[in-house]
């Protein structure tokens, strides 16, 4: 979690620097200090539009990482696979996978496929 927070913080700092660079490029003044070194980096934007595009991408990445971090935090106390393995009939899950063309490997790990081998030959229209 800490690494994810640090990554988010680094991206937010980069957004701030890019916003400063965009302002400087927009004003047309000569770049000085960290803005000059930032503009000379490989892949650095050369105009205001490129800065804005990079800022938008970084903000989108930050938002995705924040959502990912929130999901991890929310799911800490929940064993997501337990109900699927212990309480659901595997024939229901396998029938659904076949009906929706979802690979069974995405739902059941190889050890569970071996455990539920008896249910693998289920037809897609099977109902409980």
PDB file of C-alpha atoms in Angstrom:
ATOM      1  CA  UNK A   1       0.000   0.000   0.000  1.00  0.00           C
ATOM      2  CA  UNK A   2       2.823   2.327   0.861  1.00  0.00           C
ATOM      3  CA  UNK A   3       4.466   1.888  -2.544  1.00  0.00           C
ATOM      4  CA  UNK A   4       1.177   2.680  -4.252  1.00  0.00           C
ATOM      5  CA  UNK A   5       0.782   5.850  -2.175  1.00  0.00           C
ATOM      6  CA  UNK A   6       4.326   6.890  -3.059  1.00  0.00           C
ATOM      7  CA  UNK A   7       3.674   6.275  -6.757  1.00  0.00           C
ATOM      8  CA  UNK A   8       0.521   8.397  -6.593  1.00  0.00           C
ATOM      9  CA  UNK A   9       2.414  11.159  -4.795  1.00  0.00           C
ATOM     10  CA  UNK A  10       5.182  11.110  -7.417  1.00  0.00           C
ATOM     11  CA  UNK A  11       2.627  11.392 -10.220  1.00  0.00           C
ATOM     12  CA  UNK A  12       0.908  14.306  -8.491  1.00  0.00           C
ATOM     13  CA  UNK A  13       4.271  16.088  -8.147  1.00  0.00           C
ATOM     14  CA  UNK A  14       4.951  15.479 -11.841  1.00  0.00           C
ATOM     15  CA  UNK A  15       1.503  16.934 -12.667  1.00  0.00           C
ATOM     16  CA  UNK A  16       2.372  20.059 -10.666  1.00  0.00           C
ATOM     17  CA  UNK A  17       5.684  20.433 -12.512  1.00  0.00           C
ATOM     18  CA  UNK A  18       4.000  19.934 -15.884  1.00  0.00           C
ATOM     19  CA  UNK A  19       1.386  22.550 -15.008  1.00  0.00           C
ATOM     20  CA  UNK A  20       4.198  24.994 -14.172  1.00  0.00           C
ATOM     21  CA  UNK A  21       5.909  24.111 -17.453  1.00  0.00           C
ATOM     22  CA  UNK A  22       2.664  24.655 -19.381  1.00  0.00           C
ATOM     23  CA  UNK A  23       2.264  28.095 -17.794  1.00  0.00           C
ATOM     24  CA  UNK A  24       5.845  28.988 -18.647  1.00  0.00           C
ATOM     25  CA  UNK A  25       5.486  27.777 -22.229  1.00  0.00           C
ATOM     26  CA  UNK A  26       2.225  29.670 -22.583  1.00  0.00           C
ATOM     27  CA  UNK A  27       3.785  32.917 -21.373  1.00  0.00           C
ATOM     28  CA  UNK A  28       6.660  32.523 -23.843  1.00  0.00           C
ATOM     29  CA  UNK A  29       9.316  33.499 -21.309  1.00  0.00           C
ATOM     30  CA  UNK A  30      12.704  31.813 -21.182  1.00  0.00           C
ATOM     31  CA  UNK A  31      12.689  28.682 -19.027  1.00  0.00           C
ATOM     32  CA  UNK A  32      14.866  28.778 -15.894  1.00  0.00           C
ATOM     33  CA  UNK A  33      15.706  26.434 -13.059  1.00  0.00           C
ATOM     34  CA  UNK A  34      13.903  23.114 -12.782  1.00  0.00           C
ATOM     35  CA  UNK A  35      11.597  24.043 -15.666  1.00  0.00           C
ATOM     36  CA  UNK A  36      14.578  24.224 -18.001  1.00  0.00           C
ATOM     37  CA  UNK A  37      15.851  20.797 -16.894  1.00  0.00           C
ATOM     38  CA  UNK A  38      12.321  19.389 -17.083  1.00  0.00           C
ATOM     39  CA  UNK A  39      11.885  20.638 -20.640  1.00  0.00           C
ATOM     40  CA  UNK A  40      15.220  19.095 -21.685  1.00  0.00           C
ATOM     41  CA  UNK A  41      14.336  15.596 -20.448  1.00  0.00           C
ATOM     42  CA  UNK A  42      13.654  12.902 -23.011  1.00  0.00           C
ATOM     43  CA  UNK A  43       9.962  12.785 -23.878  1.00  0.00           C
ATOM     44  CA  UNK A  44       9.252  16.171 -22.325  1.00  0.00           C
ATOM     45  CA  UNK A  45       6.456  18.154 -23.981  1.00  0.00           C
ATOM     46  CA  UNK A  46       7.579  20.951 -26.250  1.00  0.00           C
ATOM     47  CA  UNK A  47       4.338  22.946 -26.376  1.00  0.00           C
ATOM     48  CA  UNK A  48       1.313  23.778 -24.234  1.00  0.00           C
ATOM     49  CA  UNK A  49      -1.013  21.246 -25.911  1.00  0.00           C
ATOM     50  CA  UNK A  50       1.443  18.399 -25.336  1.00  0.00           C
ATOM     51  CA  UNK A  51       1.751  19.468 -21.675  1.00  0.00           C
ATOM     52  CA  UNK A  52      -2.009  19.424 -21.248  1.00  0.00           C
ATOM     53  CA  UNK A  53      -2.250  15.985 -22.855  1.00  0.00           C
ATOM     54  CA  UNK A  54       0.453  14.611 -20.550  1.00  0.00           C
ATOM     55  CA  UNK A  55      -1.230  16.180 -17.524  1.00  0.00           C
ATOM     56  CA  UNK A  56      -4.553  14.583 -18.469  1.00  0.00           C
ATOM     57  CA  UNK A  57      -2.913  11.164 -18.846  1.00  0.00           C
ATOM     58  CA  UNK A  58      -1.159  11.457 -15.497  1.00  0.00           C
ATOM     59  CA  UNK A  59      -4.357  12.533 -13.735  1.00  0.00           C
ATOM     60  CA  UNK A  60      -6.176   9.567 -15.259  1.00  0.00           C
ATOM     61  CA  UNK A  61      -3.441   7.221 -14.026  1.00  0.00           C
ATOM     62  CA  UNK A  62      -3.609   8.749 -10.556  1.00  0.00           C
ATOM     63  CA  UNK A  63      -7.361   8.273 -10.494  1.00  0.00           C
ATOM     64  CA  UNK A  64      -7.027   4.606 -11.547  1.00  0.00           C
ATOM     65  CA  UNK A  65      -4.385   3.949  -8.910  1.00  0.00           C
ATOM     66  CA  UNK A  66      -6.504   5.609  -6.230  1.00  0.00           C
ATOM     67  CA  UNK A  67      -9.453   3.418  -7.215  1.00  0.00           C
ATOM     68  CA  UNK A  68      -7.204   0.352  -7.149  1.00  0.00           C
ATOM     69  CA  UNK A  69      -5.918   1.309  -3.710  1.00  0.00           C
ATOM     70  CA  UNK A  70      -9.477   1.841  -2.438  1.00  0.00           C
ATOM     71  CA  UNK A  71     -10.573  -1.540  -3.821  1.00  0.00           C
ATOM     72  CA  UNK A  72      -7.648  -3.260  -2.119  1.00  0.00           C
ATOM     73  CA  UNK A  73      -8.502  -1.541   1.138  1.00  0.00           C
ATOM     74  CA  UNK A  74     -12.173  -2.522   0.867  1.00  0.00           C
ATOM     75  CA  UNK A  75     -11.395  -6.154  -0.007  1.00  0.00           C
ATOM     76  CA  UNK A  76      -8.893  -6.773   2.781  1.00  0.00           C
ATOM     77  CA  UNK A  77     -11.432  -8.428   5.037  1.00  0.00           C
ATOM     78  CA  UNK A  78     -13.242 -10.412   2.345  1.00  0.00           C
ATOM     79  CA  UNK A  79     -12.098 -13.761   0.991  1.00  0.00           C
ATOM     80  CA  UNK A  80     -13.442 -13.362  -2.528  1.00  0.00           C
ATOM     81  CA  UNK A  81     -12.949 -16.969  -3.660  1.00  0.00           C
ATOM     82  CA  UNK A  82     -14.446 -18.676  -0.607  1.00  0.00           C
ATOM     83  CA  UNK A  83     -18.122 -18.486  -1.544  1.00  0.00           C
ATOM     84  CA  UNK A  84     -17.439 -19.530  -5.122  1.00  0.00           C
ATOM     85  CA  UNK A  85     -15.564 -22.631  -3.970  1.00  0.00           C
ATOM     86  CA  UNK A  86     -17.506 -23.650  -0.876  1.00  0.00           C
ATOM     87  CA  UNK A  87     -21.086 -22.556  -1.472  1.00  0.00           C
ATOM     88  CA  UNK A  88     -21.759 -22.429  -5.207  1.00  0.00           C
ATOM     89  CA  UNK A  89     -22.371 -25.566  -7.196  1.00  0.00           C
ATOM     90  CA  UNK A  90     -19.514 -25.729  -9.716  1.00  0.00           C
ATOM     91  CA  UNK A  91     -21.944 -26.879 -12.422  1.00  0.00           C
ATOM     92  CA  UNK A  92     -23.640 -23.459 -12.272  1.00  0.00           C
ATOM     93  CA  UNK A  93     -20.351 -21.627 -12.698  1.00  0.00           C
ATOM     94  CA  UNK A  94     -19.149 -23.931 -15.482  1.00  0.00           C
ATOM     95  CA  UNK A  95     -22.454 -23.668 -17.336  1.00  0.00           C
ATOM     96  CA  UNK A  96     -22.289 -19.886 -17.109  1.00  0.00           C
ATOM     97  CA  UNK A  97     -18.690 -19.908 -18.417  1.00  0.00           C
ATOM     98  CA  UNK A  98     -19.681 -22.053 -21.385  1.00  0.00           C
ATOM     99  CA  UNK A  99     -22.781 -19.989 -22.116  1.00  0.00           C
ATOM    100  CA  UNK A 100     -20.851 -16.665 -22.016  1.00  0.00           C
ATOM    101  CA  UNK A 101     -17.693 -18.056 -23.697  1.00  0.00           C
ATOM    102  CA  UNK A 102     -15.520 -17.267 -20.679  1.00  0.00           C
ATOM    103  CA  UNK A 103     -12.468 -19.521 -20.290  1.00  0.00           C
ATOM    104  CA  UNK A 104     -12.909 -21.739 -17.253  1.00  0.00           C
ATOM    105  CA  UNK A 105      -9.259 -21.072 -16.373  1.00  0.00           C
ATOM    106  CA  UNK A 106     -10.223 -17.460 -15.589  1.00  0.00           C
ATOM    107  CA  UNK A 107     -12.664 -18.645 -12.917  1.00  0.00           C
ATOM    108  CA  UNK A 108     -11.159 -21.856 -11.536  1.00  0.00           C
ATOM    109  CA  UNK A 109      -7.484 -22.452 -10.870  1.00  0.00           C
ATOM    110  CA  UNK A 110      -5.971 -25.702 -12.143  1.00  0.00           C
ATOM    111  CA  UNK A 111      -6.254 -27.428  -8.745  1.00  0.00           C
ATOM    112  CA  UNK A 112      -9.961 -26.550  -8.561  1.00  0.00           C
ATOM    113  CA  UNK A 113     -10.482 -27.765 -12.115  1.00  0.00           C
ATOM    114  CA  UNK A 114      -9.036 -31.111 -11.038  1.00  0.00           C
ATOM    115  CA  UNK A 115     -11.237 -31.096  -7.918  1.00  0.00           C
ATOM    116  CA  UNK A 116     -14.383 -30.321  -9.930  1.00  0.00           C
ATOM    117  CA  UNK A 117     -13.505 -32.548 -12.882  1.00  0.00           C
ATOM    118  CA  UNK A 118     -16.878 -34.286 -12.472  1.00  0.00           C
ATOM    119  CA  UNK A 119     -18.655 -31.016 -13.358  1.00  0.00           C
ATOM    120  CA  UNK A 120     -16.556 -30.053 -16.371  1.00  0.00           C
ATOM    121  CA  UNK A 121     -18.687 -31.993 -18.903  1.00  0.00           C
ATOM    122  CA  UNK A 122     -21.757 -29.950 -18.060  1.00  0.00           C
ATOM    123  CA  UNK A 123     -23.825 -28.547 -20.931  1.00  0.00           C
ATOM    124  CA  UNK A 124     -24.320 -24.754 -21.122  1.00  0.00           C
ATOM    125  CA  UNK A 125     -28.090 -24.948 -20.651  1.00  0.00           C
ATOM    126  CA  UNK A 126     -27.815 -26.837 -17.345  1.00  0.00           C
ATOM    127  CA  UNK A 127     -30.051 -25.356 -14.636  1.00  0.00           C
ATOM    128  CA  UNK A 128     -30.121 -25.992 -10.932  1.00  0.00           C
TER     129      UNK A 128
END
